[in-house]
Amino acid sequence: MNKPKRLPVTLHQLRVFEAVARQLSFTRAADELHLSQPTVSVQVRELAAAVGLPLFEQLGRRIRLTAAGTELLGTARAMFDTWDRFQMRVADLQGLRRGALRVSAVTTATYFVPRLLGPFSEAYPGIELSLEVARRDDIVQRLIEGRDDLYIMGVPPTDLEIHELPILDNPLVVVAPRSHRLAGRKGIPLKALEAQPFLVREQGSGTRMASERYFQRHGFKPRVRMALGSNEAIKQAVAGGFGLAVLSLHALGMDATDGGLVLLDVEGFPIRRKWYAVYPRSRPLSIVATTFLQYLRGQTGGLPNVDALLADWRRGAANRRGSPKRGNPVDRKHPAA
């Protein structure tokens, strides 16, 4: 029986092909891989020549995988997983002298994850670290594809077989511009916010999902003015007077006097949540990832204490009360003696 022809294919070509197949775009794949688009095109063309069949077909301005491309994509991902497992075993044999750790995190987690990676890198200088930051939907997709060792998020998916380990408190708070008429009031009922415009994150955001669940449980429907794709955009819009927002306390920063924002003391807030380190049940952790996970659970040095940070922001709100002013709705209810 004739042996199948051995294809002159490189791991690099397969990684380039996988990126194009996942993105369904040569341009986006080139951006992701930090390569020029012509280089990506050449790699895919040479790979198709080695296979002997086209891997993509053109549909107007879009591309899609051919049958051969679909088969190759599954094969390539299986090869990547096998290679990753081999690297894990090599790292285990080497101990923590060398190895790699790939972490991906939702955008809000970038306010604290780099502060955790820094000390770990200093303790284990032979470990090569990589951090991918993306929206929650993209992080979940990376989890499904098994592209990283650990995934940091606030709302782990409920439809996947995963381990989820709490690593840090993640309180959600209501923020307003410092000049807002409710700033400094105590025990604001949720119902008092019915007429207030709200700024929210995009669909799929963990912060938005958690706040919507809370509002739904309490029969409150916020008047959404606009959806924005980042915490920074929301903070700037709130400071500019566009409306209120529910954000993670971590997104506000450590300086309670900066940014033109103030916490509102709304009944039921802060919503007490956690940050989680997530990984698939089907994939064993390497010794590097296991060590980092233990580090995450027991080491938060360098991070602000959440309760202290919350107290600082609350003091900032209290300072807004100042002396009574004529016409203030609170003063009309509680006139000065």
mmCIF file of C-alpha atoms in Angstrom:
data_model
loop_
_atom_site.group_PDB
_atom_site.id
_atom_site.type_symbol
_atom_site.label_atom_id
_atom_site.label_comp_id
_atom_site.label_asym_id
_atom_site.label_seq_id
_atom_site.Cartn_x
_atom_site.Cartn_y
_atom_site.Cartn_z
ATOM 1 C CA MET A 1 0.000 0.000 0.000
ATOM 2 C CA ASN A 2 1.318 3.428 -0.943
ATOM 3 C CA LYS A 3 2.149 5.737 1.936
ATOM 4 C CA PRO A 4 0.356 9.120 1.928
ATOM 5 C CA LYS A 5 2.434 11.965 0.629
ATOM 6 C CA ARG A 6 4.178 13.914 3.405
ATOM 7 C CA LEU A 7 3.158 17.567 3.216
ATOM 8 C CA PRO A 8 5.868 20.248 3.673
ATOM 9 C CA VAL A 9 3.840 22.203 6.233
ATOM 10 C CA THR A 10 5.164 24.319 9.123
ATOM 11 C CA LEU A 11 3.573 25.065 12.483
ATOM 12 C CA HIS A 12 3.811 28.772 11.654
ATOM 13 C CA GLN A 13 1.769 28.303 8.484
ATOM 14 C CA LEU A 14 -0.891 26.450 10.449
ATOM 15 C CA ARG A 15 -1.091 29.215 13.066
ATOM 16 C CA VAL A 16 -1.482 31.827 10.334
ATOM 17 C CA PHE A 17 -4.167 29.730 8.650
ATOM 18 C CA GLU A 18 -6.013 29.223 11.967
ATOM 19 C CA ALA A 19 -6.109 32.976 12.588
ATOM 20 C CA VAL A 20 -7.508 33.665 9.086
ATOM 21 C CA ALA A 21 -10.060 30.853 9.479
ATOM 22 C CA ARG A 22 -11.206 32.152 12.869
ATOM 23 C CA GLN A 23 -11.363 35.789 11.818
ATOM 24 C CA LEU A 24 -12.550 35.048 8.258
ATOM 25 C CA SER A 25 -10.394 37.991 7.294
ATOM 26 C CA PHE A 26 -6.794 38.232 6.100
ATOM 27 C CA THR A 27 -6.593 41.817 7.364
ATOM 28 C CA ARG A 28 -7.787 41.059 10.911
ATOM 29 C CA ALA A 29 -5.573 37.973 11.080
ATOM 30 C CA ALA A 30 -2.564 40.057 10.038
ATOM 31 C CA ASP A 31 -3.347 42.611 12.773
ATOM 32 C CA GLU A 32 -3.701 39.874 15.393
ATOM 33 C CA LEU A 33 -0.422 38.194 14.416
ATOM 34 C CA HIS A 34 1.466 41.488 13.916
ATOM 35 C CA LEU A 35 2.285 40.511 10.325
ATOM 36 C CA SER A 36 1.734 42.289 7.034
ATOM 37 C CA GLN A 37 -1.278 41.205 5.006
ATOM 38 C CA PRO A 38 0.901 40.085 2.037
ATOM 39 C CA THR A 39 2.880 37.836 4.399
ATOM 40 C CA VAL A 40 -0.334 36.243 5.674
ATOM 41 C CA SER A 41 -1.574 35.724 2.106
ATOM 42 C CA VAL A 42 1.702 34.072 1.065
ATOM 43 C CA GLN A 43 1.647 31.688 4.054
ATOM 44 C CA VAL A 44 -1.928 30.602 3.312
ATOM 45 C CA ARG A 45 -1.213 30.254 -0.414
ATOM 46 C CA GLU A 46 1.835 28.053 0.236
ATOM 47 C CA LEU A 47 -0.190 25.964 2.692
ATOM 48 C CA ALA A 48 -2.962 25.477 0.118
ATOM 49 C CA ALA A 49 -0.355 24.434 -2.454
ATOM 50 C CA ALA A 50 1.034 21.845 -0.032
ATOM 51 C CA VAL A 51 -2.447 20.485 0.664
ATOM 52 C CA GLY A 52 -3.317 20.486 -3.024
ATOM 53 C CA LEU A 53 -6.774 21.980 -2.546
ATOM 54 C CA PRO A 54 -8.082 25.511 -1.953
ATOM 55 C CA LEU A 55 -8.664 26.326 1.704
ATOM 56 C CA PHE A 56 -10.889 29.388 1.257
ATOM 57 C CA GLU A 57 -13.397 30.546 -1.317
ATOM 58 C CA GLN A 58 -14.355 34.116 -2.097
ATOM 59 C CA LEU A 59 -17.950 35.304 -1.646
ATOM 60 C CA GLY A 60 -17.989 38.913 -2.806
ATOM 61 C CA ARG A 61 -15.815 40.729 -0.288
ATOM 62 C CA ARG A 62 -16.011 37.914 2.248
ATOM 63 C CA ILE A 63 -14.291 34.550 2.483
ATOM 64 C CA ARG A 64 -15.367 31.203 3.865
ATOM 65 C CA LEU A 65 -13.690 27.862 4.451
ATOM 66 C CA THR A 66 -13.869 25.151 1.829
ATOM 67 C CA ALA A 67 -14.439 21.532 2.834
ATOM 68 C CA ALA A 68 -10.655 21.006 2.829
ATOM 69 C CA GLY A 69 -10.187 24.162 4.889
ATOM 70 C CA THR A 70 -12.707 22.991 7.474
ATOM 71 C CA GLU A 71 -10.923 19.635 7.788
ATOM 72 C CA LEU A 72 -7.548 21.360 8.083
ATOM 73 C CA LEU A 73 -8.837 23.752 10.765
ATOM 74 C CA GLY A 74 -9.903 20.874 13.005
ATOM 75 C CA THR A 75 -6.604 19.082 12.392
ATOM 76 C CA ALA A 76 -4.572 22.229 13.102
ATOM 77 C CA ARG A 77 -6.341 22.897 16.386
ATOM 78 C CA ALA A 78 -5.826 19.299 17.478
ATOM 79 C CA MET A 79 -2.129 19.666 16.641
ATOM 80 C CA PHE A 80 -1.883 22.915 18.622
ATOM 81 C CA ASP A 81 -3.500 21.237 21.619
ATOM 82 C CA THR A 82 -1.093 18.290 21.386
ATOM 83 C CA TRP A 83 1.874 20.640 21.125
ATOM 84 C CA ASP A 84 0.631 22.685 24.079
ATOM 85 C CA ARG A 85 0.330 19.532 26.168
ATOM 86 C CA PHE A 86 3.882 18.596 25.221
ATOM 87 C CA GLN A 87 5.103 22.040 26.287
ATOM 88 C CA MET A 88 3.231 21.639 29.570
ATOM 89 C CA ARG A 89 4.998 18.336 30.228
ATOM 90 C CA VAL A 90 8.374 19.880 29.382
ATOM 91 C CA ALA A 91 7.630 22.787 31.736
ATOM 92 C CA ASP A 92 6.695 20.307 34.456
ATOM 93 C CA LEU A 93 10.030 18.525 33.965
ATOM 94 C CA GLN A 94 11.864 21.841 34.168
ATOM 95 C CA GLY A 95 9.950 22.961 37.239
ATOM 96 C CA LEU A 96 9.405 26.727 37.284
ATOM 97 C CA ARG A 97 12.736 27.666 35.754
ATOM 98 C CA ARG A 98 11.228 28.010 32.293
ATOM 99 C CA GLY A 99 7.819 27.872 30.689
ATOM 100 C CA ALA A 100 4.953 30.016 29.456
ATOM 101 C CA LEU A 101 1.715 31.313 30.930
ATOM 102 C CA ARG A 102 -1.112 32.642 28.793
ATOM 103 C CA VAL A 103 -3.836 34.617 30.543
ATOM 104 C CA SER A 104 -6.833 36.334 28.983
ATOM 105 C CA ALA A 105 -9.070 38.777 30.824
ATOM 106 C CA VAL A 106 -12.179 40.844 30.244
ATOM 107 C CA THR A 107 -11.551 44.551 29.795
ATOM 108 C CA THR A 108 -12.573 45.609 33.315
ATOM 109 C CA ALA A 109 -10.070 43.171 34.841
ATOM 110 C CA THR A 110 -7.209 45.138 33.281
ATOM 111 C CA TYR A 111 -7.490 47.533 36.236
ATOM 112 C CA PHE A 112 -5.911 44.883 38.504
ATOM 113 C CA VAL A 113 -4.581 41.868 36.534
ATOM 114 C CA PRO A 114 -1.313 43.570 35.407
ATOM 115 C CA ARG A 115 -0.573 44.371 39.071
ATOM 116 C CA LEU A 116 -0.764 40.656 39.813
ATOM 117 C CA LEU A 117 1.302 39.578 36.820
ATOM 118 C CA GLY A 118 4.166 41.946 37.693
ATOM 119 C CA PRO A 119 5.162 40.439 41.060
ATOM 120 C CA PHE A 120 4.682 36.909 39.689
ATOM 121 C CA SER A 121 7.046 37.707 36.817
ATOM 122 C CA GLU A 122 9.623 39.026 39.273
ATOM 123 C CA ALA A 123 9.360 35.855 41.360
ATOM 124 C CA TYR A 124 9.655 33.590 38.287
ATOM 125 C CA PRO A 125 11.725 35.489 35.690
ATOM 126 C CA GLY A 126 12.088 32.418 33.460
ATOM 127 C CA ILE A 127 8.336 32.269 32.791
ATOM 128 C CA GLU A 128 7.171 33.978 29.599
ATOM 129 C CA LEU A 129 3.870 35.771 30.291
ATOM 130 C CA SER A 130 1.226 36.873 27.810
ATOM 131 C CA LEU A 131 -1.991 38.758 28.564
ATOM 132 C CA GLU A 132 -4.887 39.045 26.103
ATOM 133 C CA VAL A 133 -7.575 41.630 26.884
ATOM 134 C CA ALA A 134 -10.964 41.496 25.166
ATOM 135 C CA ARG A 135 -14.693 41.771 25.695
ATOM 136 C CA ARG A 136 -16.395 38.978 27.604
ATOM 137 C CA ASP A 137 -17.887 37.302 24.508
ATOM 138 C CA ASP A 138 -14.415 37.106 22.954
ATOM 139 C CA ILE A 139 -12.900 35.720 26.169
ATOM 140 C CA VAL A 140 -15.601 33.032 26.302
ATOM 141 C CA GLN A 141 -14.784 32.120 22.688
ATOM 142 C CA ARG A 142 -11.106 31.822 23.585
ATOM 143 C CA LEU A 143 -12.129 29.564 26.479
ATOM 144 C CA ILE A 144 -14.121 27.353 24.111
ATOM 145 C CA GLU A 145 -11.145 27.151 21.749
ATOM 146 C CA GLY A 146 -8.707 26.481 24.609
ATOM 147 C CA ARG A 147 -6.355 29.264 23.543
ATOM 148 C CA ASP A 148 -5.109 30.259 27.020
ATOM 149 C CA ASP A 149 -4.207 28.710 30.361
ATOM 150 C CA LEU A 150 -6.453 30.861 32.577
ATOM 151 C CA TYR A 151 -9.349 33.232 31.922
ATOM 152 C CA ILE A 152 -10.258 36.113 34.271
ATOM 153 C CA MET A 153 -13.883 37.271 34.252
ATOM 154 C CA GLY A 154 -16.695 38.379 36.522
ATOM 155 C CA VAL A 155 -19.523 36.274 35.038
ATOM 156 C CA PRO A 156 -18.318 32.783 34.060
ATOM 157 C CA PRO A 157 -20.416 30.990 31.418
ATOM 158 C CA THR A 158 -22.960 28.544 32.812
ATOM 159 C CA ASP A 159 -23.178 26.308 29.735
ATOM 160 C CA LEU A 160 -19.549 25.102 29.677
ATOM 161 C CA GLU A 161 -17.715 22.452 31.698
ATOM 162 C CA ILE A 162 -15.309 24.671 33.631
ATOM 163 C CA HIS A 163 -13.613 25.225 36.954
ATOM 164 C CA GLU A 164 -14.281 28.707 38.388
ATOM 165 C CA LEU A 165 -12.311 29.892 41.396
ATOM 166 C CA PRO A 166 -13.027 33.233 43.142
ATOM 167 C CA ILE A 167 -9.910 35.382 43.433
ATOM 168 C CA LEU A 168 -11.044 38.919 44.329
ATOM 169 C CA ASP A 169 -14.093 40.960 45.369
ATOM 170 C CA ASN A 170 -15.772 42.851 42.530
ATOM 171 C CA PRO A 171 -18.443 45.226 43.914
ATOM 172 C CA LEU A 172 -20.676 47.051 41.422
ATOM 173 C CA VAL A 173 -21.600 50.651 42.268
ATOM 174 C CA VAL A 174 -23.806 53.409 40.886
ATOM 175 C CA VAL A 175 -21.828 56.437 39.690
ATOM 176 C CA ALA A 176 -22.989 59.941 38.804
ATOM 177 C CA PRO A 177 -21.383 63.285 37.908
ATOM 178 C CA ARG A 178 -20.135 65.110 41.009
ATOM 179 C CA SER A 179 -22.683 67.877 40.434
ATOM 180 C CA HIS A 180 -25.662 65.478 40.412
ATOM 181 C CA ARG A 181 -28.565 66.509 42.658
ATOM 182 C CA LEU A 182 -28.634 63.072 44.344
ATOM 183 C CA ALA A 183 -24.948 63.152 45.267
ATOM 184 C CA GLY A 184 -24.512 62.995 49.029
ATOM 185 C CA ARG A 185 -28.021 61.701 49.802
ATOM 186 C CA LYS A 186 -28.272 58.644 52.043
ATOM 187 C CA GLY A 187 -30.284 55.514 51.241
ATOM 188 C CA ILE A 188 -31.580 56.531 47.818
ATOM 189 C CA PRO A 189 -34.441 54.186 46.832
ATOM 190 C CA LEU A 190 -33.960 52.394 43.526
ATOM 191 C CA LYS A 191 -37.328 53.758 42.431
ATOM 192 C CA ALA A 192 -35.917 57.296 42.698
ATOM 193 C CA LEU A 193 -33.690 56.516 39.694
ATOM 194 C CA GLU A 194 -36.581 55.695 37.338
ATOM 195 C CA ALA A 195 -36.389 59.055 35.577
ATOM 196 C CA GLN A 196 -32.592 59.058 35.377
ATOM 197 C CA PRO A 197 -30.863 58.200 32.072
ATOM 198 C CA PHE A 198 -28.391 55.300 32.291
ATOM 199 C CA LEU A 199 -25.255 54.560 30.315
ATOM 200 C CA VAL A 200 -24.513 50.843 29.917
ATOM 201 C CA ARG A 201 -21.829 48.557 28.505
ATOM 202 C CA GLU A 202 -22.350 46.596 25.297
ATOM 203 C CA GLN A 203 -24.486 43.440 25.148
ATOM 204 C CA GLY A 204 -22.575 40.476 26.571
ATOM 205 C CA SER A 205 -20.639 42.564 29.099
ATOM 206 C CA GLY A 206 -20.406 40.896 32.498
ATOM 207 C CA THR A 207 -21.106 44.175 34.304
ATOM 208 C CA ARG A 208 -24.220 44.755 32.214
ATOM 209 C CA MET A 209 -25.433 41.170 32.715
ATOM 210 C CA ALA A 210 -25.035 41.365 36.503
ATOM 211 C CA SER A 211 -26.735 44.770 36.818
ATOM 212 C CA GLU A 212 -29.611 43.741 34.530
ATOM 213 C CA ARG A 213 -30.205 40.616 36.617
ATOM 214 C CA TYR A 214 -30.286 42.733 39.788
ATOM 215 C CA PHE A 215 -32.667 45.287 38.283
ATOM 216 C CA GLN A 216 -34.956 42.535 36.977
ATOM 217 C CA ARG A 217 -35.144 40.869 40.404
ATOM 218 C CA HIS A 218 -36.230 44.202 41.907
ATOM 219 C CA GLY A 219 -38.713 45.125 39.182
ATOM 220 C CA PHE A 220 -36.670 48.109 38.016
ATOM 221 C CA LYS A 221 -36.282 49.003 34.350
ATOM 222 C CA PRO A 222 -33.521 51.584 33.771
ATOM 223 C CA ARG A 223 -34.003 54.229 31.095
ATOM 224 C CA VAL A 224 -31.015 53.403 28.889
ATOM 225 C CA ARG A 225 -29.692 56.451 27.083
ATOM 226 C CA MET A 226 -26.807 54.772 25.237
ATOM 227 C CA ALA A 227 -24.530 51.739 25.215
ATOM 228 C CA LEU A 228 -20.772 52.255 25.127
ATOM 229 C CA GLY A 229 -17.983 49.771 24.494
ATOM 230 C CA SER A 230 -15.582 50.609 27.321
ATOM 231 C CA ASN A 231 -15.519 51.649 30.972
ATOM 232 C CA GLU A 232 -13.403 54.699 30.149
ATOM 233 C CA ALA A 233 -15.970 55.943 27.636
ATOM 234 C CA ILE A 234 -18.745 55.487 30.196
ATOM 235 C CA LYS A 235 -16.780 57.303 32.912
ATOM 236 C CA GLN A 236 -16.161 60.275 30.625
ATOM 237 C CA ALA A 237 -19.820 60.363 29.553
ATOM 238 C CA VAL A 238 -21.031 60.218 33.165
ATOM 239 C CA ALA A 239 -18.626 62.986 34.177
ATOM 240 C CA GLY A 240 -19.990 65.002 31.257
ATOM 241 C CA GLY A 241 -23.526 64.739 32.586
ATOM 242 C CA PHE A 242 -24.965 62.211 30.123
ATOM 243 C CA GLY A 243 -26.411 60.001 32.850
ATOM 244 C CA LEU A 244 -25.749 57.446 35.581
ATOM 245 C CA ALA A 245 -23.960 54.109 35.250
ATOM 246 C CA VAL A 246 -23.320 50.878 37.108
ATOM 247 C CA LEU A 247 -19.606 50.065 37.068
ATOM 248 C CA SER A 248 -17.146 47.829 38.845
ATOM 249 C CA LEU A 249 -15.460 49.663 41.709
ATOM 250 C CA HIS A 250 -12.128 48.580 40.178
ATOM 251 C CA ALA A 251 -12.912 50.631 37.061
ATOM 252 C CA LEU A 252 -13.076 53.867 39.074
ATOM 253 C CA GLY A 253 -9.438 53.913 40.129
ATOM 254 C CA MET A 254 -7.892 54.658 43.502
ATOM 255 C CA ASP A 255 -8.309 58.459 43.547
ATOM 256 C CA ALA A 256 -11.821 59.251 44.742
ATOM 257 C CA THR A 257 -11.325 62.968 43.995
ATOM 258 C CA ASP A 258 -10.381 62.480 40.343
ATOM 259 C CA GLY A 259 -12.482 62.231 37.191
ATOM 260 C CA GLY A 260 -15.579 64.251 38.165
ATOM 261 C CA LEU A 261 -17.438 61.162 39.459
ATOM 262 C CA VAL A 262 -19.254 60.400 42.691
ATOM 263 C CA LEU A 263 -20.864 57.253 44.133
ATOM 264 C CA LEU A 264 -24.592 57.325 44.798
ATOM 265 C CA ASP A 265 -25.730 55.623 48.001
ATOM 266 C CA VAL A 266 -28.473 53.566 46.342
ATOM 267 C CA GLU A 267 -30.309 50.960 48.399
ATOM 268 C CA GLY A 268 -29.014 47.469 47.590
ATOM 269 C CA PHE A 269 -25.677 48.746 46.289
ATOM 270 C CA PRO A 270 -22.903 47.867 46.023
ATOM 271 C CA ILE A 271 -23.836 44.581 44.344
ATOM 272 C CA ARG A 272 -21.384 42.103 45.866
ATOM 273 C CA ARG A 273 -19.718 39.989 43.200
ATOM 274 C CA LYS A 274 -16.408 38.204 42.631
ATOM 275 C CA TRP A 275 -13.695 37.991 40.015
ATOM 276 C CA TYR A 276 -13.050 34.415 38.896
ATOM 277 C CA ALA A 277 -10.158 32.505 37.404
ATOM 278 C CA VAL A 278 -11.675 30.041 34.946
ATOM 279 C CA TYR A 279 -10.274 27.072 33.016
ATOM 280 C CA PRO A 280 -11.790 24.030 31.213
ATOM 281 C CA ARG A 281 -12.382 20.832 33.165
ATOM 282 C CA SER A 282 -11.120 18.850 30.191
ATOM 283 C CA ARG A 283 -7.667 20.436 30.191
ATOM 284 C CA PRO A 284 -5.231 19.823 33.065
ATOM 285 C CA LEU A 285 -3.268 22.826 34.258
ATOM 286 C CA SER A 286 0.493 22.960 33.812
ATOM 287 C CA ILE A 287 2.689 23.427 36.858
ATOM 288 C CA VAL A 288 3.154 27.072 35.798
ATOM 289 C CA ALA A 289 -0.603 27.738 35.605
ATOM 290 C CA THR A 290 -1.204 25.862 38.861
ATOM 291 C CA THR A 291 1.422 27.949 40.639
ATOM 292 C CA PHE A 292 -0.040 31.182 39.270
ATOM 293 C CA LEU A 293 -3.531 30.126 40.328
ATOM 294 C CA GLN A 294 -2.309 29.475 43.868
ATOM 295 C CA TYR A 295 -0.610 32.864 43.773
ATOM 296 C CA LEU A 296 -3.873 34.548 42.669
ATOM 297 C CA ARG A 297 -5.858 33.002 45.507
ATOM 298 C CA GLY A 298 -3.396 33.859 48.244
ATOM 299 C CA GLN A 299 -1.570 36.955 47.050
ATOM 300 C CA THR A 300 -3.221 40.305 46.381
ATOM 301 C CA GLY A 301 -0.393 42.505 47.604
ATOM 302 C CA GLY A 302 -0.116 45.668 45.574
ATOM 303 C CA LEU A 303 -3.876 45.823 45.058
ATOM 304 C CA PRO A 304 -6.037 48.356 46.876
ATOM 305 C CA ASN A 305 -8.224 46.942 49.651
ATOM 306 C CA VAL A 306 -11.731 46.876 48.191
ATOM 307 C CA ASP A 307 -13.484 47.902 51.409
ATOM 308 C CA ALA A 308 -11.026 50.775 51.959
ATOM 309 C CA LEU A 309 -11.451 51.925 48.370
ATOM 310 C CA LEU A 310 -15.232 51.821 48.715
ATOM 311 C CA ALA A 311 -14.990 53.868 51.920
ATOM 312 C CA ASP A 312 -12.844 56.494 50.155
ATOM 313 C CA TRP A 313 -15.392 56.898 47.379
ATOM 314 C CA ARG A 314 -18.225 57.090 49.896
ATOM 315 C CA ARG A 315 -16.393 59.831 51.787
ATOM 316 C CA GLY A 316 -16.111 61.680 48.476
ATOM 317 C CA ALA A 317 -19.888 61.471 48.128
ATOM 318 C CA ALA A 318 -20.403 62.627 51.719
ATOM 319 C CA ASN A 319 -18.271 65.706 51.066
ATOM 320 C CA ARG A 320 -20.756 66.720 48.383
ATOM 321 C CA ARG A 321 -23.484 67.294 50.990
ATOM 322 C CA GLY A 322 -21.940 70.512 52.287
ATOM 323 C CA SER A 323 -24.174 73.184 53.787
ATOM 324 C CA PRO A 324 -27.934 73.308 53.106
ATOM 325 C CA LYS A 325 -28.981 75.222 50.009
ATOM 326 C CA ARG A 326 -32.342 76.783 49.264
ATOM 327 C CA GLY A 327 -34.330 74.730 46.779
ATOM 328 C CA ASN A 328 -32.518 71.463 47.422
ATOM 329 C CA PRO A 329 -35.190 68.713 47.458
ATOM 330 C CA VAL A 330 -33.595 67.142 50.545
ATOM 331 C CA ASP A 331 -33.724 70.508 52.394
ATOM 332 C CA ARG A 332 -37.420 70.897 51.642
ATOM 333 C CA LYS A 333 -38.097 67.567 53.341
ATOM 334 C CA HIS A 334 -35.766 68.269 56.246
ATOM 335 C CA PRO A 335 -35.636 72.035 56.891
ATOM 336 C CA ALA A 336 -32.870 73.368 59.065
ATOM 337 C CA ALA A 337 -33.775 73.827 62.715
#
